[in-house]
Short mmCIF file of C-alpha atoms in Angstrom, two decimals:
data_model
loop_
_atom_site.label_atom_id
_atom_site.label_comp_id
_atom_site.label_asym_id
_atom_site.label_seq_id
_atom_site.Cartn_x
_atom_site.Cartn_y
_atom_site.Cartn_z
CA MET A 1 24.88 -51.27 -76.26
CA ASN A 2 23.71 -54.64 -74.92
CA SER A 3 27.30 -55.54 -74.10
CA VAL A 4 27.59 -52.41 -71.94
CA VAL A 5 24.38 -53.22 -70.05
CA LYS A 6 25.50 -56.83 -69.53
CA PHE A 7 28.89 -55.70 -68.20
CA PHE A 8 27.44 -53.32 -65.62
CA SER A 9 24.89 -55.94 -64.57
CA ASN A 10 27.61 -58.39 -63.51
CA GLU A 11 30.68 -56.33 -62.64
CA LEU A 12 31.02 -54.64 -59.26
CA LEU A 13 33.08 -51.68 -60.42
CA PHE A 14 35.03 -50.76 -57.33
CA SER A 15 36.07 -54.32 -56.47
CA ARG A 16 39.16 -53.81 -58.66
CA ALA A 17 40.15 -50.68 -56.80
CA ASP A 18 40.70 -52.26 -53.38
CA ILE A 19 37.56 -50.57 -52.12
CA SER A 20 35.40 -52.85 -50.02
CA VAL A 21 31.94 -53.96 -51.06
CA ILE A 22 30.55 -52.19 -48.01
CA HIS A 23 32.26 -48.94 -49.03
CA GLN A 24 30.80 -49.28 -52.54
CA ALA A 25 27.31 -49.85 -51.14
CA GLU A 26 27.73 -46.87 -48.80
CA ARG A 27 28.68 -44.71 -51.77
CA SER A 28 25.62 -45.85 -53.72
CA LEU A 29 23.33 -45.29 -50.73
CA ARG A 30 24.51 -41.69 -50.43
CA ILE A 31 23.82 -41.10 -54.11
CA LEU A 32 20.34 -42.58 -53.95
CA GLY A 33 19.46 -41.16 -50.55
CA HIS A 34 18.69 -44.49 -48.85
CA ARG A 35 18.82 -44.90 -45.08
CA GLN A 36 22.10 -46.12 -43.58
CA GLU A 37 20.27 -48.59 -41.35
CA ILE A 38 19.69 -50.86 -44.33
CA LEU A 39 23.41 -51.34 -44.78
CA ASN A 40 24.14 -51.77 -41.07
CA GLU A 41 22.19 -55.05 -41.06
CA TYR A 42 24.49 -56.49 -43.72
CA SER A 43 27.60 -55.28 -41.88
CA ALA A 44 26.43 -57.09 -38.73
CA LEU A 45 25.77 -60.31 -40.64
CA GLN A 46 29.32 -60.34 -42.01
CA LYS A 47 30.71 -60.52 -38.46
CA ASP A 48 28.91 -63.81 -37.80
CA PRO A 49 31.21 -66.67 -38.92
CA VAL A 50 28.26 -68.93 -39.69
CA LEU A 51 26.48 -66.43 -41.89
CA ALA A 52 29.61 -64.72 -43.27
CA ASN A 53 29.68 -66.38 -46.71
CA ASP A 54 25.98 -65.96 -47.39
CA ALA A 55 26.06 -62.39 -46.11
CA ALA A 56 29.02 -61.51 -48.32
CA GLU A 57 27.29 -62.71 -51.48
CA GLU A 58 24.00 -61.11 -50.47
CA LEU A 59 25.79 -57.83 -49.81
CA ARG A 60 27.56 -58.04 -53.17
CA GLN A 61 24.23 -58.47 -54.97
CA TYR A 62 22.77 -55.61 -52.96
CA ALA A 63 25.69 -53.33 -53.87
CA LEU A 64 25.40 -54.42 -57.52
CA ASP A 65 21.72 -53.51 -57.55
CA LEU A 66 22.46 -50.09 -56.06
CA GLN A 67 25.21 -49.60 -58.64
CA ARG A 68 22.77 -50.31 -61.47
CA GLN A 69 20.29 -47.79 -60.01
CA CYS A 70 23.00 -45.14 -59.87
CA LEU A 71 24.07 -45.73 -63.47
CA GLU A 72 20.45 -45.71 -64.66
CA LYS A 73 19.94 -42.38 -62.91
CA TRP A 74 23.04 -40.93 -64.59
CA GLN A 75 21.91 -42.34 -67.94
CA SER A 76 18.53 -40.62 -67.68
CA GLN A 77 20.24 -37.31 -66.93
CA HIS A 78 22.73 -37.39 -69.82
CA GLY A 79 20.90 -39.23 -72.60
CA ASN A 80 21.55 -42.18 -74.86
CA HIS A 81 22.67 -40.24 -77.93
CA PRO A 82 25.54 -41.56 -80.06
CA THR A 83 28.88 -40.01 -79.15
CA ILE A 84 31.15 -37.71 -81.12
CA ILE A 85 34.75 -37.75 -79.91
CA LYS A 86 37.42 -35.29 -81.04
CA ILE A 87 41.02 -36.09 -80.08
CA THR A 88 43.74 -33.52 -80.79
CA ALA A 89 47.47 -34.01 -80.35
CA GLY A 90 49.31 -31.65 -78.03
CA GLU A 91 53.04 -31.07 -77.76
CA GLY A 92 55.29 -34.07 -78.31
CA GLY A 93 55.67 -34.67 -82.05
CA ASP A 94 55.55 -38.30 -83.23
CA ASP A 95 54.80 -39.57 -79.73
CA CYS A 96 51.73 -37.32 -79.44
CA HIS A 97 50.48 -38.40 -82.85
CA ASP A 98 50.85 -42.02 -81.78
CA TRP A 99 49.07 -41.23 -78.50
CA VAL A 100 46.06 -39.92 -80.46
CA ARG A 101 46.06 -43.21 -82.39
CA ILE A 102 46.07 -45.21 -79.13
CA LEU A 103 43.23 -43.17 -77.61
CA ARG A 104 41.23 -43.47 -80.82
CA GLY A 105 41.46 -47.26 -80.62
CA MET A 106 40.66 -47.31 -76.89
CA TYR A 107 37.37 -45.43 -77.35
CA MET A 108 36.40 -47.45 -80.43
CA ARG A 109 36.85 -50.68 -78.43
CA VAL A 110 34.52 -49.64 -75.59
CA VAL A 111 31.67 -51.05 -77.69
CA PRO A 112 33.30 -53.59 -80.05
CA ALA A 113 32.01 -53.78 -83.64
CA SER A 114 30.12 -50.49 -83.34
CA PRO A 115 29.75 -48.61 -86.65
CA VAL A 116 32.20 -45.69 -86.69
CA GLU A 117 31.92 -42.61 -88.91
CA ILE A 118 35.11 -40.61 -89.46
CA ILE A 119 33.95 -36.98 -89.41
CA ALA A 120 37.43 -35.48 -89.86
CA GLU A 121 41.01 -36.55 -89.42
CA SER A 122 44.50 -35.22 -90.01
CA ALA A 123 46.94 -38.06 -90.46
CA ALA A 124 50.59 -37.94 -89.42
CA ARG A 125 53.55 -40.24 -90.04
CA HIS A 126 52.99 -42.22 -86.84
CA GLY A 127 49.32 -41.65 -86.09
CA PHE A 128 47.06 -38.60 -86.17
CA LYS A 129 47.36 -34.90 -85.46
CA MET A 130 43.61 -34.83 -84.97
CA VAL A 131 40.72 -37.22 -85.38
CA GLU A 132 36.97 -36.67 -84.94
CA LEU A 133 34.64 -39.63 -85.10
CA LYS A 134 31.09 -40.67 -84.31
CA VAL A 135 30.66 -44.02 -82.54
CA ASP A 136 27.03 -45.05 -83.04
CA ARG A 137 26.71 -47.59 -80.23
CA LEU A 138 28.77 -45.67 -77.67
CA PRO A 139 26.14 -43.78 -75.61
CA PHE A 140 27.04 -40.27 -74.51
CA TRP A 141 26.12 -40.88 -70.87
CA LEU A 142 28.89 -43.45 -70.63
CA VAL A 143 31.71 -41.12 -71.72
CA ALA A 144 30.27 -37.76 -70.61
CA LEU A 145 33.19 -37.20 -68.20
CA GLU A 146 36.01 -38.02 -70.64
CA SER A 147 36.63 -34.48 -71.90
CA GLY A 148 39.98 -33.11 -70.78
CA ILE A 149 43.72 -33.56 -71.19
CA HIS A 150 45.04 -37.13 -71.30
CA ARG A 151 48.74 -37.62 -70.58
CA LEU A 152 51.01 -40.54 -71.49
CA VAL A 153 54.51 -41.08 -70.09
CA ARG A 154 56.55 -43.93 -71.62
CA PRO A 155 59.88 -44.84 -73.22
CA SER A 156 59.52 -43.41 -76.70
CA PRO A 157 59.31 -46.05 -79.47
CA PHE A 158 60.58 -43.35 -81.84
CA ASN A 159 63.74 -42.58 -79.87
CA LYS A 160 66.76 -44.81 -80.57
CA LYS A 161 67.93 -44.43 -76.97
CA GLY A 162 64.46 -45.30 -75.60
CA MET A 163 64.28 -42.09 -73.57
CA ARG A 164 61.05 -41.39 -71.71
CA GLN A 165 58.67 -39.04 -73.46
CA THR A 166 55.62 -37.22 -72.13
CA SER A 167 52.76 -36.90 -74.63
CA PHE A 168 49.52 -34.97 -74.36
CA ALA A 169 46.19 -35.11 -76.18
CA SER A 170 42.96 -33.21 -75.59
CA VAL A 171 39.70 -35.15 -75.73
CA LEU A 172 36.40 -33.41 -76.42
CA VAL A 173 33.22 -35.51 -76.10
CA ARG A 174 29.74 -34.38 -77.17
CA PRO A 175 26.42 -36.06 -78.01
CA GLN A 176 24.99 -36.43 -81.50
CA VAL A 177 21.58 -34.88 -80.88
CA ASP A 178 18.41 -36.20 -82.52
CA LYS A 179 17.56 -33.52 -85.07
CA ARG A 180 13.91 -34.57 -85.32
CA LYS A 181 13.27 -33.30 -81.80
CA ASN A 182 14.38 -29.77 -82.69
CA GLU A 183 12.25 -27.02 -84.14
CA PHE A 184 13.82 -24.93 -86.86
CA VAL A 185 12.08 -22.35 -89.04
CA ILE A 186 13.59 -21.12 -92.30
CA LYS A 187 12.30 -17.75 -93.47
CA PRO A 188 11.44 -17.68 -97.21
CA SER A 189 13.18 -14.30 -97.44
CA ASP A 190 16.44 -15.98 -96.38
CA LEU A 191 16.45 -18.28 -99.42
CA THR A 192 17.54 -17.81 -103.02
CA PHE A 193 16.84 -20.30 -105.79
CA GLU A 194 18.66 -21.13 -108.99
CA THR A 195 17.45 -23.55 -111.66
CA PHE A 196 19.53 -25.34 -114.27
CA ARG A 197 19.50 -28.42 -116.43
CA ALA A 198 20.14 -31.66 -114.60
CA SER A 199 23.11 -33.71 -115.70
CA GLY A 200 22.28 -36.96 -117.50
CA ALA A 201 23.39 -39.58 -119.99
CA GLY A 202 22.76 -37.34 -123.02
CA GLY A 203 21.14 -38.40 -126.28
CA GLN A 204 17.46 -39.10 -125.94
CA ALA A 205 17.85 -39.04 -122.16
CA VAL A 206 19.08 -35.44 -122.12
CA ASN A 207 17.10 -33.13 -119.84
CA VAL A 208 15.86 -30.29 -122.03
CA THR A 209 14.16 -28.45 -119.13
CA ALA A 210 15.74 -26.62 -116.19
CA SER A 211 14.45 -29.07 -113.58
CA ALA A 212 17.47 -29.11 -111.23
CA VAL A 213 17.39 -26.68 -108.30
CA ARG A 214 20.04 -25.08 -106.12
CA VAL A 215 18.86 -23.33 -102.95
CA LYS A 216 21.06 -21.10 -100.81
CA HIS A 217 20.50 -20.00 -97.20
CA LEU A 218 21.74 -16.40 -97.14
CA PRO A 219 22.44 -15.99 -93.37
CA THR A 220 24.76 -19.04 -93.28
CA GLY A 221 25.86 -19.31 -96.90
CA VAL A 222 24.88 -22.99 -96.94
CA SER A 223 23.67 -24.21 -100.34
CA VAL A 224 22.05 -27.45 -101.47
CA ARG A 225 21.65 -28.84 -104.98
CA CYS A 226 18.92 -31.32 -105.94
CA GLU A 227 18.23 -33.03 -109.28
CA GLU A 228 16.59 -36.25 -108.08
CA SER A 229 13.36 -35.73 -110.05
CA ARG A 230 12.49 -34.53 -113.53
CA SER A 231 10.01 -32.19 -111.82
CA GLN A 232 11.39 -28.79 -110.81
CA ARG A 233 8.73 -28.45 -108.09
CA ARG A 234 9.69 -31.77 -106.46
CA ASN A 235 13.40 -30.91 -106.64
CA ARG A 236 12.68 -27.54 -105.02
CA GLU A 237 10.75 -29.16 -102.15
CA ARG A 238 13.42 -31.81 -101.64
CA ALA A 239 16.21 -29.22 -101.69
CA ILE A 240 14.48 -27.28 -98.92
CA GLU A 241 14.13 -30.48 -96.86
CA ILE A 242 17.83 -31.31 -97.27
CA LEU A 243 18.79 -27.73 -96.40
CA GLU A 244 16.66 -27.83 -93.26
CA GLU A 245 18.26 -31.10 -92.14
CA LYS A 246 21.72 -29.66 -92.78
CA LEU A 247 21.01 -26.46 -90.81
CA LEU A 248 19.50 -28.45 -87.93
CA ARG A 249 22.58 -30.63 -87.79
CA MET A 250 24.86 -27.59 -87.78
CA GLU A 251 22.83 -25.88 -85.05
CA SER A 252 22.54 -28.85 -82.69
CA ASP A 253 26.17 -29.90 -83.13
CA GLU A 254 27.37 -26.35 -82.51
CA LYS A 255 25.30 -26.02 -79.32
CA ALA A 256 26.62 -29.30 -77.97
CA LYS A 257 30.17 -28.35 -78.94
CA GLN A 258 29.92 -24.95 -77.23
CA LYS A 259 28.56 -26.53 -74.07
CA GLN A 260 31.38 -29.05 -73.91
CA GLU A 261 34.05 -26.46 -74.76
CA ALA A 262 32.75 -24.19 -72.02
CA TRP A 263 33.11 -27.07 -69.57
CA LEU A 264 36.56 -27.93 -70.88
CA GLY A 265 37.63 -24.29 -70.76
CA ARG A 266 40.97 -23.36 -72.22
CA ALA A 267 42.87 -26.41 -71.05
CA ASN A 268 46.28 -26.50 -72.72
CA ALA A 269 47.48 -29.91 -73.92
CA SER A 270 51.13 -29.22 -73.20
CA TYR A 271 53.88 -29.51 -70.63
CA GLY A 272 52.97 -28.07 -67.27
CA SER A 273 49.23 -28.37 -67.91
CA THR A 274 47.26 -28.45 -64.67
CA ASP A 275 44.07 -29.67 -66.36
CA ILE A 276 45.00 -33.36 -66.59
CA ARG A 277 41.94 -35.60 -66.83
CA ARG A 278 43.80 -38.92 -66.73
CA SER A 279 47.46 -39.91 -66.67
CA TYR A 280 48.96 -43.14 -68.06
CA THR A 281 52.37 -44.80 -67.80
CA GLU A 282 53.45 -48.35 -68.74
CA THR A 283 52.57 -49.58 -65.24
CA LEU A 284 50.27 -46.96 -63.72
CA LEU A 285 46.97 -45.28 -64.53
CA LYS A 286 45.66 -42.45 -62.38
CA ASP A 287 42.16 -41.09 -62.86
CA TYR A 288 41.80 -37.56 -61.49
CA ILE A 289 38.02 -37.75 -61.11
CA THR A 290 37.78 -41.02 -59.20
CA GLY A 291 41.26 -41.02 -57.69
CA ILE A 292 41.52 -44.65 -58.74
CA VAL A 293 44.94 -46.09 -59.51
CA LEU A 294 45.44 -49.14 -61.73
CA ARG A 295 48.78 -50.92 -61.93
CA ASN A 296 50.75 -53.22 -64.22
CA ALA A 297 48.65 -55.40 -66.56
CA SER A 298 45.48 -53.44 -65.80
CA VAL A 299 46.84 -50.38 -67.62
CA ARG A 300 47.54 -52.32 -70.81
CA GLY A 301 44.06 -53.84 -70.57
CA VAL A 302 42.41 -50.40 -70.41
CA LEU A 303 44.26 -49.22 -73.52
CA GLU A 304 44.18 -52.37 -75.64
CA ASP A 305 41.37 -54.77 -74.60
CA ASP A 306 37.80 -54.80 -75.85
CA GLN A 307 35.71 -53.02 -73.19
CA GLY A 308 38.94 -52.41 -71.28
CA LEU A 309 37.92 -48.85 -70.43
CA LEU A 310 34.43 -49.79 -69.16
CA PRO A 311 35.36 -50.25 -65.45
CA VAL A 312 37.11 -46.87 -65.39
CA LEU A 313 34.15 -45.17 -67.08
CA GLY A 314 31.72 -46.69 -64.59
CA GLN A 315 33.86 -45.70 -61.62
CA SER A 316 34.14 -42.15 -62.93
CA ILE A 317 30.36 -41.85 -63.10
CA LEU A 318 29.78 -43.27 -59.61
CA ALA A 319 32.49 -41.07 -58.10
CA GLN A 320 31.05 -37.96 -59.73
CA MET A 321 27.54 -38.81 -58.52
CA ALA A 322 28.89 -39.33 -55.00
CA LYS A 323 30.56 -35.90 -55.08
CA LEU A 324 27.34 -34.27 -56.23
CA ALA A 325 25.34 -36.09 -53.53
CA GLU A 326 27.78 -35.08 -50.80
CA SER A 327 27.75 -31.43 -51.90
CA ARG A 328 23.97 -31.13 -51.52
#
């Protein structure tokens, strides 16, 4: 997380996109609602040959400060929760499975060395059919706009003739919500209990009483078993606590998933899809939210370098905020 903050504190995002510093500051001013007169003073200073160098650096710092304010505003709106990313292969066979593998690595490298939990995955010969993972140090606000269809066009490494292949993958991003902030009430009438002897080493250590407890939540069918203590009462209380945590997790994750799926709609990760979020080739990256185009080595850097995707993520956020500000 600190590496993300440090990056956005020193990197003027749109400088790589051939968009002038003045244009970037203008964009940020519109988002934050500042008066245009502030910027006009800096524009006038740049025309003076004596003050040009100092004005350029001062303007860059000013634009950088506005950029940070915009990103902080977006962060407060979307939250700092850890991110769950689900990537599913579309049509394209081995190439699509490999494309899922590449995207998986790209998102994991946004925050290098972050703990990653594999929630589910379906492996294929050359990658994955589907992978769902939680990246603890990747905040949701940073990747909130990544859901959609991602397309890759390249000479296929699995084709002996090296023919070009188009591969698709759908990306679904959602936050891992803090369960402790939710309120969840379990009705006693919805629970059934079963007691049994806890497993043990046998011999003198054998448990001769039915201290282990299994509790089942009838509406969902979720059951929990607990045999941590030799006391049936303590095992019963602990089983209810574990069940509550499990139901909270299911509820919050399902709500977040439904919200993201509603936004994503029924986008089809296949040929002819009109719901492309971002398109990649060996030498060209086109982002359909920002309109930014990266060429040549920049594309490889986005896919393969540590934090390579960060500039694109930041530009996506600023562009989306500008659209929202202009539509008001």
